[in-house]
Amino acid sequence: MDYQTISAPFLNDIRSETAFCSFNDKFEAYSAQVPDDRALSVRMLISSRVLRLIRLRIDNFDDLPDENVLSAIYSAFFAPKSTQAVLSKLEATAMSSTTASNSALLAYLDRFDRVEDLCSTYLPDEKTLRRTFIRGLSPDSLRRRVKASEPETLADAKRAAFQEVETLAEAKRTIAEFGQPEVPRPQATRPPPSFHPTRPHATAAPAPHFPSNKPDNHKPAGTPAK
């Protein structure tokens, strides 16, 4: 690889958080491509005008380790000044994808991790970070599965998210290949068309017969008179 062709980014504007974050992303990409012995120090990529402003804002800036320079700049110029403000910034990184994919999850992790790194002074506690990360997952099926796994740490939640994305992707591939399994529906039991139940007719019970105490004046025909 011709390292001379890799253009190093330069920080020329310290007034805009968007410009600073863009520089931060480009610097990370630049550092990943160039070996450590050939990569330029981050201080060498900041314009002299911006350096003067940074030195006015950050005490002992020139004594900071190179790996702490960017986080120190962000904390001094852009970082929220309260834990609640950092929490709101973390919540703003939430996923908006309607499908679970590795690319969407990686992008979410990058946004979440950047806020963690750059706003370290006022970060919420571990439990709040874990819950905030899980709430930011999307779609709902991914969020529910990660929450059901009951991760104990933020790192556990991140690992669980990747595992569940793979599980959902595998289920989607299976459905695409074999189709959605049919679930048999219970059939309602109905009588045959010729069957018409009828109510039985009520029959009157015979009246009871009781013997009479009156004298029987009726005589059969042919009986002689006395």
mmCIF file of C-alpha atoms in Angstrom:
data_model
loop_
_atom_site.group_PDB
_atom_site.id
_atom_site.type_symbol
_atom_site.label_atom_id
_atom_site.label_comp_id
_atom_site.label_asym_id
_atom_site.label_seq_id
_atom_site.Cartn_x
_atom_site.Cartn_y
_atom_site.Cartn_z
ATOM 1 C CA MET A 1 0.000 0.000 0.000
ATOM 2 C CA ASP A 2 1.265 3.472 -0.867
ATOM 3 C CA TYR A 3 0.892 5.290 2.434
ATOM 4 C CA GLN A 4 1.700 8.603 0.773
ATOM 5 C CA THR A 5 -1.656 8.483 -1.012
ATOM 6 C CA ILE A 6 -3.620 8.255 2.239
ATOM 7 C CA SER A 7 -4.779 11.761 3.029
ATOM 8 C CA ALA A 8 -4.726 12.744 6.675
ATOM 9 C CA PRO A 9 -7.712 14.750 7.938
ATOM 10 C CA PHE A 10 -7.230 18.185 9.452
ATOM 11 C CA LEU A 11 -9.199 19.911 12.166
ATOM 12 C CA ASN A 12 -9.768 23.466 11.003
ATOM 13 C CA ASP A 13 -12.954 24.284 12.928
ATOM 14 C CA ILE A 14 -13.520 23.951 16.657
ATOM 15 C CA ARG A 15 -16.843 25.832 16.741
ATOM 16 C CA SER A 16 -18.970 22.997 15.359
ATOM 17 C CA GLU A 17 -19.547 19.680 17.104
ATOM 18 C CA THR A 18 -20.495 18.163 13.750
ATOM 19 C CA ALA A 19 -17.181 19.244 12.237
ATOM 20 C CA PHE A 20 -15.242 17.892 15.209
ATOM 21 C CA CYS A 21 -17.044 14.510 15.117
ATOM 22 C CA SER A 22 -16.417 14.290 11.378
ATOM 23 C CA PHE A 23 -12.708 14.882 12.010
ATOM 24 C CA ASN A 24 -12.758 12.262 14.769
ATOM 25 C CA ASP A 25 -14.249 9.663 12.407
ATOM 26 C CA LYS A 26 -11.777 10.471 9.647
ATOM 27 C CA PHE A 27 -8.841 10.350 12.048
ATOM 28 C CA GLU A 28 -9.886 6.896 13.294
ATOM 29 C CA ALA A 29 -10.159 5.641 9.708
ATOM 30 C CA TYR A 30 -6.798 7.196 8.863
ATOM 31 C CA SER A 31 -5.113 5.647 11.919
ATOM 32 C CA ALA A 32 -6.531 2.218 11.057
ATOM 33 C CA GLN A 33 -4.955 2.313 7.585
ATOM 34 C CA VAL A 34 -1.538 3.724 8.453
ATOM 35 C CA PRO A 35 0.994 1.811 10.600
ATOM 36 C CA ASP A 36 1.751 3.364 13.967
ATOM 37 C CA ASP A 37 5.284 4.298 12.947
ATOM 38 C CA ARG A 38 3.995 6.287 9.955
ATOM 39 C CA ALA A 39 0.788 7.783 11.337
ATOM 40 C CA LEU A 40 0.839 11.465 12.160
ATOM 41 C CA SER A 41 0.155 12.571 15.715
ATOM 42 C CA VAL A 42 -3.297 14.016 16.208
ATOM 43 C CA ARG A 43 -1.696 17.297 17.324
ATOM 44 C CA MET A 44 -0.023 17.592 13.931
ATOM 45 C CA LEU A 45 -3.451 17.407 12.279
ATOM 46 C CA ILE A 46 -4.892 20.390 14.148
ATOM 47 C CA SER A 47 -4.474 23.783 12.573
ATOM 48 C CA SER A 48 -2.382 26.309 14.485
ATOM 49 C CA ARG A 49 -5.355 28.647 14.900
ATOM 50 C CA VAL A 50 -7.438 25.878 16.488
ATOM 51 C CA LEU A 51 -4.508 24.811 18.663
ATOM 52 C CA ARG A 52 -4.310 28.302 20.147
ATOM 53 C CA LEU A 53 -7.989 28.128 21.121
ATOM 54 C CA ILE A 54 -7.561 24.657 22.592
ATOM 55 C CA ARG A 55 -4.584 25.702 24.712
ATOM 56 C CA LEU A 56 -6.593 28.591 26.093
ATOM 57 C CA ARG A 57 -9.407 26.234 27.136
ATOM 58 C CA ILE A 58 -7.455 23.171 28.320
ATOM 59 C CA ASP A 59 -4.745 23.489 30.947
ATOM 60 C CA ASN A 60 -1.549 21.518 30.293
ATOM 61 C CA PHE A 61 -2.855 20.466 26.889
ATOM 62 C CA ASP A 62 0.645 19.838 25.533
ATOM 63 C CA ASP A 63 1.320 17.347 28.346
ATOM 64 C CA LEU A 64 -1.660 15.116 27.527
ATOM 65 C CA PRO A 65 -0.970 11.652 26.055
ATOM 66 C CA ASP A 66 -1.789 11.586 22.359
ATOM 67 C CA GLU A 67 -4.624 9.065 22.877
ATOM 68 C CA ASN A 68 -6.367 11.476 25.281
ATOM 69 C CA VAL A 69 -6.226 14.566 23.086
ATOM 70 C CA LEU A 70 -9.526 14.152 21.238
ATOM 71 C CA SER A 71 -11.556 13.244 24.316
ATOM 72 C CA ALA A 72 -10.072 16.226 26.162
ATOM 73 C CA ILE A 73 -11.016 18.558 23.309
ATOM 74 C CA TYR A 74 -14.548 17.194 23.167
ATOM 75 C CA SER A 75 -14.989 17.448 26.938
ATOM 76 C CA ALA A 76 -13.822 21.043 26.932
ATOM 77 C CA PHE A 77 -15.847 22.283 23.975
ATOM 78 C CA PHE A 78 -18.857 20.033 23.340
ATOM 79 C CA ALA A 79 -19.510 17.504 26.096
ATOM 80 C CA PRO A 80 -22.717 17.860 28.157
ATOM 81 C CA LYS A 81 -22.106 19.180 31.639
ATOM 82 C CA SER A 82 -24.454 16.863 33.527
ATOM 83 C CA THR A 83 -25.245 13.160 33.720
ATOM 84 C CA GLN A 84 -28.808 13.743 32.521
ATOM 85 C CA ALA A 85 -27.523 15.605 29.476
ATOM 86 C CA VAL A 86 -25.167 12.734 28.644
ATOM 87 C CA LEU A 87 -28.047 10.293 29.075
ATOM 88 C CA SER A 88 -30.150 12.292 26.624
ATOM 89 C CA LYS A 89 -27.257 12.228 24.175
ATOM 90 C CA LEU A 90 -26.974 8.444 24.533
ATOM 91 C CA GLU A 91 -30.718 8.034 23.956
ATOM 92 C CA ALA A 92 -30.407 10.074 20.763
ATOM 93 C CA THR A 93 -28.104 7.393 19.308
ATOM 94 C CA ALA A 94 -30.927 4.785 19.288
ATOM 95 C CA MET A 95 -31.445 2.519 16.310
ATOM 96 C CA SER A 96 -34.142 3.455 13.815
ATOM 97 C CA SER A 97 -33.963 0.351 11.632
ATOM 98 C CA THR A 98 -37.106 -1.739 11.253
ATOM 99 C CA THR A 99 -35.096 -4.911 10.620
ATOM 100 C CA ALA A 100 -32.384 -6.538 12.710
ATOM 101 C CA SER A 101 -29.076 -6.476 10.836
ATOM 102 C CA ASN A 102 -25.391 -6.492 11.737
ATOM 103 C CA SER A 103 -24.763 -3.258 9.854
ATOM 104 C CA ALA A 104 -27.506 -1.370 11.710
ATOM 105 C CA LEU A 105 -26.310 -2.744 15.051
ATOM 106 C CA LEU A 106 -22.670 -1.841 14.312
ATOM 107 C CA ALA A 107 -23.676 1.709 13.418
ATOM 108 C CA TYR A 108 -25.615 1.959 16.690
ATOM 109 C CA LEU A 109 -22.640 0.651 18.671
ATOM 110 C CA ASP A 110 -20.345 3.195 17.012
ATOM 111 C CA ARG A 111 -22.642 6.063 17.979
ATOM 112 C CA PHE A 112 -23.154 4.767 21.514
ATOM 113 C CA ASP A 113 -19.449 4.081 22.091
ATOM 114 C CA ARG A 114 -18.462 7.498 20.781
ATOM 115 C CA VAL A 115 -20.666 9.229 23.338
ATOM 116 C CA GLU A 116 -19.235 6.941 26.022
ATOM 117 C CA ASP A 117 -15.675 7.815 25.059
ATOM 118 C CA LEU A 118 -16.150 11.532 24.564
ATOM 119 C CA CYS A 119 -18.476 12.172 27.515
ATOM 120 C CA SER A 120 -16.649 10.091 30.102
ATOM 121 C CA THR A 121 -16.697 12.824 32.757
ATOM 122 C CA TYR A 122 -20.458 12.676 33.358
ATOM 123 C CA LEU A 123 -21.302 9.127 32.294
ATOM 124 C CA PRO A 124 -24.253 7.467 34.082
ATOM 125 C CA ASP A 125 -23.649 4.340 36.155
ATOM 126 C CA GLU A 126 -23.251 0.909 34.563
ATOM 127 C CA LYS A 127 -26.838 -0.175 35.230
ATOM 128 C CA THR A 128 -28.255 2.947 33.578
ATOM 129 C CA LEU A 129 -25.916 2.557 30.605
ATOM 130 C CA ARG A 130 -27.038 -1.052 30.131
ATOM 131 C CA ARG A 131 -30.744 -0.176 30.269
ATOM 132 C CA THR A 132 -30.273 2.786 27.930
ATOM 133 C CA PHE A 133 -28.440 0.627 25.407
ATOM 134 C CA ILE A 134 -31.178 -2.025 25.431
ATOM 135 C CA ARG A 135 -33.924 0.590 25.061
ATOM 136 C CA GLY A 136 -32.147 1.911 21.986
ATOM 137 C CA LEU A 137 -32.265 -1.432 20.177
ATOM 138 C CA SER A 138 -34.639 -1.862 17.256
ATOM 139 C CA PRO A 139 -36.838 -3.545 16.085
ATOM 140 C CA ASP A 140 -38.954 -4.509 19.086
ATOM 141 C CA SER A 141 -38.240 -8.215 18.585
ATOM 142 C CA LEU A 142 -34.493 -7.630 19.036
ATOM 143 C CA ARG A 143 -35.005 -5.436 22.101
ATOM 144 C CA ARG A 144 -37.308 -7.982 23.758
ATOM 145 C CA ARG A 145 -34.917 -10.878 23.143
ATOM 146 C CA VAL A 146 -31.893 -9.025 24.527
ATOM 147 C CA LYS A 147 -33.867 -7.899 27.571
ATOM 148 C CA ALA A 148 -35.103 -11.461 28.163
ATOM 149 C CA SER A 149 -31.494 -12.704 28.231
ATOM 150 C CA GLU A 150 -31.005 -10.594 31.397
ATOM 151 C CA PRO A 151 -27.470 -9.304 30.711
ATOM 152 C CA GLU A 152 -25.648 -8.252 33.860
ATOM 153 C CA THR A 153 -23.294 -5.693 32.280
ATOM 154 C CA LEU A 154 -23.249 -3.333 29.315
ATOM 155 C CA ALA A 155 -20.696 -5.579 27.604
ATOM 156 C CA ASP A 156 -23.031 -8.567 28.107
ATOM 157 C CA ALA A 157 -25.892 -6.602 26.541
ATOM 158 C CA LYS A 158 -23.773 -5.741 23.498
ATOM 159 C CA ARG A 159 -22.728 -9.370 23.027
ATOM 160 C CA ALA A 160 -26.322 -10.543 23.451
ATOM 161 C CA ALA A 161 -27.460 -8.044 20.814
ATOM 162 C CA PHE A 162 -25.083 -9.520 18.235
ATOM 163 C CA GLN A 163 -26.123 -13.066 19.124
ATOM 164 C CA GLU A 164 -29.814 -12.246 18.819
ATOM 165 C CA VAL A 165 -29.290 -10.464 15.496
ATOM 166 C CA GLU A 166 -27.733 -13.674 14.172
ATOM 167 C CA THR A 167 -30.605 -15.739 15.582
ATOM 168 C CA LEU A 168 -33.235 -13.508 13.960
ATOM 169 C CA ALA A 169 -31.326 -13.478 10.670
ATOM 170 C CA GLU A 170 -31.139 -17.284 10.666
ATOM 171 C CA ALA A 171 -34.876 -17.534 11.349
ATOM 172 C CA LYS A 172 -35.535 -15.142 8.479
ATOM 173 C CA ARG A 173 -33.370 -17.214 6.117
ATOM 174 C CA THR A 174 -35.189 -20.384 7.155
ATOM 175 C CA ILE A 175 -38.586 -18.831 6.457
ATOM 176 C CA ALA A 176 -37.367 -17.562 3.089
ATOM 177 C CA GLU A 177 -36.170 -21.039 2.150
ATOM 178 C CA PHE A 178 -38.932 -23.235 3.517
ATOM 179 C CA GLY A 179 -41.798 -20.826 4.021
ATOM 180 C CA GLN A 180 -43.732 -19.910 7.105
ATOM 181 C CA PRO A 181 -44.863 -23.063 8.929
ATOM 182 C CA GLU A 182 -48.625 -23.407 8.938
ATOM 183 C CA VAL A 183 -50.287 -23.630 12.293
ATOM 184 C CA PRO A 184 -53.449 -25.788 12.126
ATOM 185 C CA ARG A 185 -56.537 -23.939 13.199
ATOM 186 C CA PRO A 186 -59.043 -25.688 15.427
ATOM 187 C CA GLN A 187 -62.188 -26.606 13.478
ATOM 188 C CA ALA A 188 -65.555 -25.812 15.000
ATOM 189 C CA THR A 189 -67.653 -28.936 15.587
ATOM 190 C CA ARG A 190 -70.996 -28.613 13.822
ATOM 191 C CA PRO A 191 -73.899 -31.107 13.564
ATOM 192 C CA PRO A 192 -74.546 -32.655 10.143
ATOM 193 C CA PRO A 193 -77.007 -30.697 7.959
ATOM 194 C CA SER A 194 -79.720 -33.413 8.232
ATOM 195 C CA PHE A 195 -79.678 -33.349 11.991
ATOM 196 C CA HIS A 196 -82.388 -31.122 13.457
ATOM 197 C CA PRO A 197 -82.783 -31.601 17.177
ATOM 198 C CA THR A 198 -86.371 -31.251 18.379
ATOM 199 C CA ARG A 199 -87.736 -30.782 21.814
ATOM 200 C CA PRO A 200 -89.780 -33.840 23.021
ATOM 201 C CA HIS A 201 -93.556 -33.255 23.278
ATOM 202 C CA ALA A 202 -94.887 -33.074 26.795
ATOM 203 C CA THR A 203 -97.560 -35.741 27.575
ATOM 204 C CA ALA A 204 -100.156 -35.198 30.269
ATOM 205 C CA ALA A 205 -100.037 -37.678 33.121
ATOM 206 C CA PRO A 206 -103.292 -39.636 33.750
ATOM 207 C CA ALA A 207 -105.470 -38.214 36.500
ATOM 208 C CA PRO A 208 -105.453 -40.327 39.656
ATOM 209 C CA HIS A 209 -108.677 -42.314 40.415
ATOM 210 C CA PHE A 210 -110.058 -42.354 43.937
ATOM 211 C CA PRO A 211 -113.068 -44.599 45.022
ATOM 212 C CA SER A 212 -116.304 -42.722 45.903
ATOM 213 C CA ASN A 213 -118.071 -43.155 49.305
ATOM 214 C CA LYS A 214 -121.562 -42.460 47.834
ATOM 215 C CA PRO A 215 -124.012 -45.431 47.474
ATOM 216 C CA ASP A 216 -124.063 -46.922 44.073
ATOM 217 C CA ASN A 217 -127.665 -46.432 42.746
ATOM 218 C CA HIS A 218 -126.821 -47.689 39.361
ATOM 219 C CA LYS A 219 -127.961 -51.239 38.766
ATOM 220 C CA PRO A 220 -127.194 -53.267 35.777
ATOM 221 C CA ALA A 221 -130.014 -53.857 33.339
ATOM 222 C CA GLY A 222 -132.143 -56.951 34.039
ATOM 223 C CA THR A 223 -131.869 -56.805 37.789
ATOM 224 C CA PRO A 224 -135.354 -57.666 39.315
ATOM 225 C CA ALA A 225 -137.011 -55.008 41.419
ATOM 226 C CA LYS A 226 -137.739 -55.855 45.043
#
